[in-house]
Amino acid sequence: MKINFSKQNIYLLILCIFLLIFVLVFSFAVLIPEGKEYRLKRTELNKESLELRQLSDFSIEKEVILQKLRSDNINVIRAFDAEFNSQRFEKLHRNFFTSLKISKRAKLEDEEGFSVYEVNTTSQISSPKSFYDFLDALNKSSWIISVNFPINFKREGEMISSSFTMRVYNNNKDLNTTK
């Protein structure tokens, strides 16, 4: 029995064998090693995605805390940015004293990023209660002020003469600007 193959069938058979060998060589030489590398990179990407999600959640959580702190302390933040004005200070707090004099402020050495000014005041009050009311009003004012001790009280007839120094803190503008 003789099998006759035509030339076309032989060419087709050779072409099929060649393509089969090419596919096998390509898959073992290229696809399988790249597949292993792909799985490793996919695992690494999943780890980094998880880390990114955790950091993003952490960032959102801290942003919420920051916004809450800003809203709770908005008056303090504004007070640090407010420039001290002695005439405005006298006008706001004059009703606690019979007379209030503020001497020229002297700029002190900056402390931890804040500009510090020292203000000397002399005043006359009718009772110590008005001085304590003044201290309460300082806590609600639009500046960050600390009253330094000693506070000198001297009785002069019906009036009490007081003398004390205050420190006014302002945000140092130079540190907040980008260079």
PDB file of C-alpha atoms in Angstrom:
ATOM      1  CA  MET A   1       0.000   0.000   0.000  1.00  0.00           C
ATOM      2  CA  LYS A   2       1.353   3.177  -1.118  1.00  0.00           C
ATOM      3  CA  ILE A   3       0.330   6.480   0.429  1.00  0.00           C
ATOM      4  CA  ASN A   4       0.479   9.402  -1.836  1.00  0.00           C
ATOM      5  CA  PHE A   5       0.960  12.826  -0.334  1.00  0.00           C
ATOM      6  CA  SER A   6       0.735  15.800  -2.502  1.00  0.00           C
ATOM      7  CA  LYS A   7       3.299  18.549  -2.304  1.00  0.00           C
ATOM      8  CA  GLN A   8       0.774  20.888  -0.751  1.00  0.00           C
ATOM      9  CA  ASN A   9       0.034  18.459   2.074  1.00  0.00           C
ATOM     10  CA  ILE A  10       3.746  17.969   2.759  1.00  0.00           C
ATOM     11  CA  TYR A  11       4.320  21.742   2.856  1.00  0.00           C
ATOM     12  CA  LEU A  12       1.314  22.114   5.109  1.00  0.00           C
ATOM     13  CA  LEU A  13       2.557  19.326   7.415  1.00  0.00           C
ATOM     14  CA  ILE A  14       6.045  20.908   7.600  1.00  0.00           C
ATOM     15  CA  LEU A  15       4.505  24.299   8.307  1.00  0.00           C
ATOM     16  CA  CYS A  16       2.313  22.839  11.103  1.00  0.00           C
ATOM     17  CA  ILE A  17       5.290  21.068  12.690  1.00  0.00           C
ATOM     18  CA  PHE A  18       7.371  24.241  12.461  1.00  0.00           C
ATOM     19  CA  LEU A  19       4.567  26.300  14.068  1.00  0.00           C
ATOM     20  CA  LEU A  20       4.112  23.684  16.808  1.00  0.00           C
ATOM     21  CA  ILE A  21       7.847  23.749  17.584  1.00  0.00           C
ATOM     22  CA  PHE A  22       7.818  27.572  17.502  1.00  0.00           C
ATOM     23  CA  VAL A  23       4.849  27.702  19.925  1.00  0.00           C
ATOM     24  CA  LEU A  24       6.510  25.234  22.320  1.00  0.00           C
ATOM     25  CA  VAL A  25       9.863  27.069  22.260  1.00  0.00           C
ATOM     26  CA  PHE A  26       8.138  30.448  22.661  1.00  0.00           C
ATOM     27  CA  SER A  27       6.041  29.268  25.602  1.00  0.00           C
ATOM     28  CA  PHE A  28       8.944  27.611  27.460  1.00  0.00           C
ATOM     29  CA  ALA A  29      11.451  30.358  26.663  1.00  0.00           C
ATOM     30  CA  VAL A  30       9.284  33.460  27.080  1.00  0.00           C
ATOM     31  CA  LEU A  31       5.805  32.940  28.482  1.00  0.00           C
ATOM     32  CA  ILE A  32       6.500  30.660  31.453  1.00  0.00           C
ATOM     33  CA  PRO A  33       9.401  32.749  32.895  1.00  0.00           C
ATOM     34  CA  GLU A  34       7.452  35.977  32.316  1.00  0.00           C
ATOM     35  CA  GLY A  35       4.433  34.406  34.022  1.00  0.00           C
ATOM     36  CA  LYS A  36       6.483  33.702  37.146  1.00  0.00           C
ATOM     37  CA  GLU A  37       7.770  37.276  37.133  1.00  0.00           C
ATOM     38  CA  TYR A  38       4.213  38.529  36.577  1.00  0.00           C
ATOM     39  CA  ARG A  39       2.953  36.612  39.634  1.00  0.00           C
ATOM     40  CA  LEU A  40       5.787  38.013  41.768  1.00  0.00           C
ATOM     41  CA  LYS A  41       5.081  41.578  40.601  1.00  0.00           C
ATOM     42  CA  ARG A  42       1.331  41.092  41.129  1.00  0.00           C
ATOM     43  CA  THR A  43       1.984  39.955  44.729  1.00  0.00           C
ATOM     44  CA  GLU A  44       4.280  42.949  45.279  1.00  0.00           C
ATOM     45  CA  LEU A  45       1.644  45.276  43.787  1.00  0.00           C
ATOM     46  CA  ASN A  46      -1.031  43.854  46.098  1.00  0.00           C
ATOM     47  CA  LYS A  47       1.219  44.443  49.121  1.00  0.00           C
ATOM     48  CA  GLU A  48       1.926  48.023  48.037  1.00  0.00           C
ATOM     49  CA  SER A  49      -1.767  48.639  47.342  1.00  0.00           C
ATOM     50  CA  LEU A  50      -2.626  47.448  50.838  1.00  0.00           C
ATOM     51  CA  GLU A  51       0.062  49.687  52.326  1.00  0.00           C
ATOM     52  CA  LEU A  52      -1.184  52.631  50.247  1.00  0.00           C
ATOM     53  CA  ARG A  53      -4.744  52.045  51.445  1.00  0.00           C
ATOM     54  CA  GLN A  54      -3.580  51.909  55.074  1.00  0.00           C
ATOM     55  CA  LEU A  55      -1.544  55.096  54.704  1.00  0.00           C
ATOM     56  CA  SER A  56      -4.423  56.799  52.925  1.00  0.00           C
ATOM     57  CA  ASP A  57      -6.790  55.845  55.745  1.00  0.00           C
ATOM     58  CA  PHE A  58      -4.230  57.087  58.272  1.00  0.00           C
ATOM     59  CA  SER A  59      -3.883  60.360  56.353  1.00  0.00           C
ATOM     60  CA  ILE A  60      -7.648  60.855  56.220  1.00  0.00           C
ATOM     61  CA  GLU A  61      -7.921  60.114  59.937  1.00  0.00           C
ATOM     62  CA  LYS A  62      -5.199  62.651  60.761  1.00  0.00           C
ATOM     63  CA  GLU A  63      -6.786  65.225  58.444  1.00  0.00           C
ATOM     64  CA  VAL A  64     -10.078  64.853  60.314  1.00  0.00           C
ATOM     65  CA  ILE A  65      -8.265  65.303  63.645  1.00  0.00           C
ATOM     66  CA  LEU A  66      -6.426  68.353  62.265  1.00  0.00           C
ATOM     67  CA  GLN A  67      -9.656  69.958  61.033  1.00  0.00           C
ATOM     68  CA  LYS A  68     -11.304  69.308  64.412  1.00  0.00           C
ATOM     69  CA  LEU A  69      -8.353  70.859  66.249  1.00  0.00           C
ATOM     70  CA  ARG A  70      -8.382  73.849  63.906  1.00  0.00           C
ATOM     71  CA  SER A  71     -12.089  74.414  64.435  1.00  0.00           C
ATOM     72  CA  ASP A  72     -11.795  73.967  68.213  1.00  0.00           C
ATOM     73  CA  ASN A  73      -8.804  76.341  68.460  1.00  0.00           C
ATOM     74  CA  ILE A  74      -9.603  78.866  65.734  1.00  0.00           C
ATOM     75  CA  ASN A  75      -9.512  81.758  68.239  1.00  0.00           C
ATOM     76  CA  VAL A  76      -6.031  80.813  69.440  1.00  0.00           C
ATOM     77  CA  ILE A  77      -4.766  80.500  65.855  1.00  0.00           C
ATOM     78  CA  ARG A  78      -6.170  83.910  64.982  1.00  0.00           C
ATOM     79  CA  ALA A  79      -4.727  85.373  68.201  1.00  0.00           C
ATOM     80  CA  PHE A  80      -1.219  84.279  67.241  1.00  0.00           C
ATOM     81  CA  ASP A  81      -1.619  86.003  63.874  1.00  0.00           C
ATOM     82  CA  ALA A  82      -3.117  89.222  65.292  1.00  0.00           C
ATOM     83  CA  GLU A  83      -0.721  92.154  65.460  1.00  0.00           C
ATOM     84  CA  PHE A  84      -0.732  93.887  68.861  1.00  0.00           C
ATOM     85  CA  ASN A  85      -2.173  97.403  68.836  1.00  0.00           C
ATOM     86  CA  SER A  86      -1.768  99.342  72.097  1.00  0.00           C
ATOM     87  CA  GLN A  87      -4.526 101.878  71.285  1.00  0.00           C
ATOM     88  CA  ARG A  88      -6.998  99.079  70.602  1.00  0.00           C
ATOM     89  CA  PHE A  89      -5.887  97.314  73.778  1.00  0.00           C
ATOM     90  CA  GLU A  90      -6.493 100.456  75.838  1.00  0.00           C
ATOM     91  CA  LYS A  91      -9.879 100.995  74.223  1.00  0.00           C
ATOM     92  CA  LEU A  92     -10.993  97.398  74.882  1.00  0.00           C
ATOM     93  CA  HIS A  93      -9.797  97.191  78.480  1.00  0.00           C
ATOM     94  CA  ARG A  94     -10.226 100.781  79.685  1.00  0.00           C
ATOM     95  CA  ASN A  95     -13.549  99.986  81.376  1.00  0.00           C
ATOM     96  CA  PHE A  96     -11.759  97.765  83.962  1.00  0.00           C
ATOM     97  CA  PHE A  97      -9.574 100.667  85.152  1.00  0.00           C
ATOM     98  CA  THR A  98     -10.039 104.263  86.139  1.00  0.00           C
ATOM     99  CA  SER A  99      -6.921 105.084  84.169  1.00  0.00           C
ATOM    100  CA  LEU A 100      -4.771 102.835  82.012  1.00  0.00           C
ATOM    101  CA  LYS A 101      -1.389 103.759  80.557  1.00  0.00           C
ATOM    102  CA  ILE A 102       0.640 101.481  78.324  1.00  0.00           C
ATOM    103  CA  SER A 103       4.258 102.349  77.753  1.00  0.00           C
ATOM    104  CA  LYS A 104       5.978 101.751  74.435  1.00  0.00           C
ATOM    105  CA  ARG A 105       6.482  98.103  73.758  1.00  0.00           C
ATOM    106  CA  ALA A 106      10.014  96.805  73.603  1.00  0.00           C
ATOM    107  CA  LYS A 107      10.729  93.896  71.303  1.00  0.00           C
ATOM    108  CA  LEU A 108      12.363  91.010  73.131  1.00  0.00           C
ATOM    109  CA  GLU A 109      14.379  88.164  71.713  1.00  0.00           C
ATOM    110  CA  ASP A 110      12.269  85.714  69.709  1.00  0.00           C
ATOM    111  CA  GLU A 111      11.249  82.564  71.560  1.00  0.00           C
ATOM    112  CA  GLU A 112      10.711  79.297  69.675  1.00  0.00           C
ATOM    113  CA  GLY A 113       9.439  80.884  66.470  1.00  0.00           C
ATOM    114  CA  PHE A 114       7.333  83.605  68.102  1.00  0.00           C
ATOM    115  CA  SER A 115       7.954  87.336  68.233  1.00  0.00           C
ATOM    116  CA  VAL A 116       7.703  88.521  71.837  1.00  0.00           C
ATOM    117  CA  TYR A 117       6.955  92.075  72.958  1.00  0.00           C
ATOM    118  CA  GLU A 118       7.032  93.317  76.533  1.00  0.00           C
ATOM    119  CA  VAL A 119       4.465  95.915  77.527  1.00  0.00           C
ATOM    120  CA  ASN A 120       4.655  97.906  80.755  1.00  0.00           C
ATOM    121  CA  THR A 121       1.328  99.108  82.128  1.00  0.00           C
ATOM    122  CA  THR A 122       0.316 101.298  84.996  1.00  0.00           C
ATOM    123  CA  SER A 123      -3.284 101.606  86.023  1.00  0.00           C
ATOM    124  CA  GLN A 124      -5.621 102.732  88.759  1.00  0.00           C
ATOM    125  CA  ILE A 125      -8.459 100.513  89.896  1.00  0.00           C
ATOM    126  CA  SER A 126     -11.163 100.905  92.507  1.00  0.00           C
ATOM    127  CA  SER A 127     -11.116  97.278  93.677  1.00  0.00           C
ATOM    128  CA  PRO A 128      -9.052  94.117  93.089  1.00  0.00           C
ATOM    129  CA  LYS A 129     -12.138  92.497  91.574  1.00  0.00           C
ATOM    130  CA  SER A 130     -11.913  94.733  88.518  1.00  0.00           C
ATOM    131  CA  PHE A 131      -8.304  93.630  88.059  1.00  0.00           C
ATOM    132  CA  TYR A 132      -9.351  89.968  88.140  1.00  0.00           C
ATOM    133  CA  ASP A 133     -12.128  90.749  85.666  1.00  0.00           C
ATOM    134  CA  PHE A 134      -9.451  92.328  83.475  1.00  0.00           C
ATOM    135  CA  LEU A 135      -7.373  89.115  83.659  1.00  0.00           C
ATOM    136  CA  ASP A 136     -10.435  87.082  82.610  1.00  0.00           C
ATOM    137  CA  ALA A 137     -11.005  89.469  79.706  1.00  0.00           C
ATOM    138  CA  LEU A 138      -7.355  89.012  78.644  1.00  0.00           C
ATOM    139  CA  ASN A 139      -8.017  85.285  78.219  1.00  0.00           C
ATOM    140  CA  LYS A 140     -10.804  86.099  75.774  1.00  0.00           C
ATOM    141  CA  SER A 141      -8.948  88.825  73.884  1.00  0.00           C
ATOM    142  CA  SER A 142      -7.682  88.529  70.337  1.00  0.00           C
ATOM    143  CA  TRP A 143      -4.004  88.400  71.395  1.00  0.00           C
ATOM    144  CA  ILE A 144      -1.852  85.875  73.223  1.00  0.00           C
ATOM    145  CA  ILE A 145      -0.815  87.759  76.364  1.00  0.00           C
ATOM    146  CA  SER A 146       0.868  86.603  79.537  1.00  0.00           C
ATOM    147  CA  VAL A 147       0.901  88.832  82.601  1.00  0.00           C
ATOM    148  CA  ASN A 148       4.279  88.651  84.329  1.00  0.00           C
ATOM    149  CA  PHE A 149       4.773  88.712  88.036  1.00  0.00           C
ATOM    150  CA  PRO A 150       5.245  90.631  90.238  1.00  0.00           C
ATOM    151  CA  ILE A 151       2.106  92.722  89.995  1.00  0.00           C
ATOM    152  CA  ASN A 152       2.613  95.752  92.198  1.00  0.00           C
ATOM    153  CA  PHE A 153      -0.427  97.174  93.985  1.00  0.00           C
ATOM    154  CA  LYS A 154      -0.196 100.419  95.984  1.00  0.00           C
ATOM    155  CA  ARG A 155      -3.091 102.053  97.769  1.00  0.00           C
ATOM    156  CA  GLU A 156      -3.481 105.785  97.096  1.00  0.00           C
ATOM    157  CA  GLY A 157      -6.525 107.031  98.991  1.00  0.00           C
ATOM    158  CA  GLU A 158      -9.670 105.384  97.558  1.00  0.00           C
ATOM    159  CA  MET A 159      -7.834 104.063  94.519  1.00  0.00           C
ATOM    160  CA  ILE A 160      -5.357 101.240  94.027  1.00  0.00           C
ATOM    161  CA  SER A 161      -2.445 101.932  91.726  1.00  0.00           C
ATOM    162  CA  SER A 162      -1.174  98.834  89.926  1.00  0.00           C
ATOM    163  CA  SER A 163       1.859  98.253  87.797  1.00  0.00           C
ATOM    164  CA  PHE A 164       2.671  95.098  85.849  1.00  0.00           C
ATOM    165  CA  THR A 165       4.302  93.892  82.673  1.00  0.00           C
ATOM    166  CA  MET A 166       2.743  91.769  79.974  1.00  0.00           C
ATOM    167  CA  ARG A 167       4.276  89.739  77.204  1.00  0.00           C
ATOM    168  CA  VAL A 168       2.493  89.690  73.877  1.00  0.00           C
ATOM    169  CA  TYR A 169       3.228  86.768  71.551  1.00  0.00           C
ATOM    170  CA  ASN A 170       2.896  86.985  67.781  1.00  0.00           C
ATOM    171  CA  ASN A 171       3.521  84.359  65.141  1.00  0.00           C
ATOM    172  CA  ASN A 172       6.913  85.014  63.580  1.00  0.00           C
ATOM    173  CA  LYS A 173       5.989  85.721  59.942  1.00  0.00           C
ATOM    174  CA  ASP A 174       9.486  85.004  58.614  1.00  0.00           C
ATOM    175  CA  LEU A 175       9.342  81.315  59.580  1.00  0.00           C
ATOM    176  CA  ASN A 176       6.045  80.686  57.804  1.00  0.00           C
ATOM    177  CA  THR A 177       7.082  81.840  54.357  1.00  0.00           C
ATOM    178  CA  THR A 178       8.612  79.525  51.800  1.00  0.00           C
ATOM    179  CA  LYS A 179      12.132  80.282  50.825  1.00  0.00           C
TER     180      LYS A 179
END
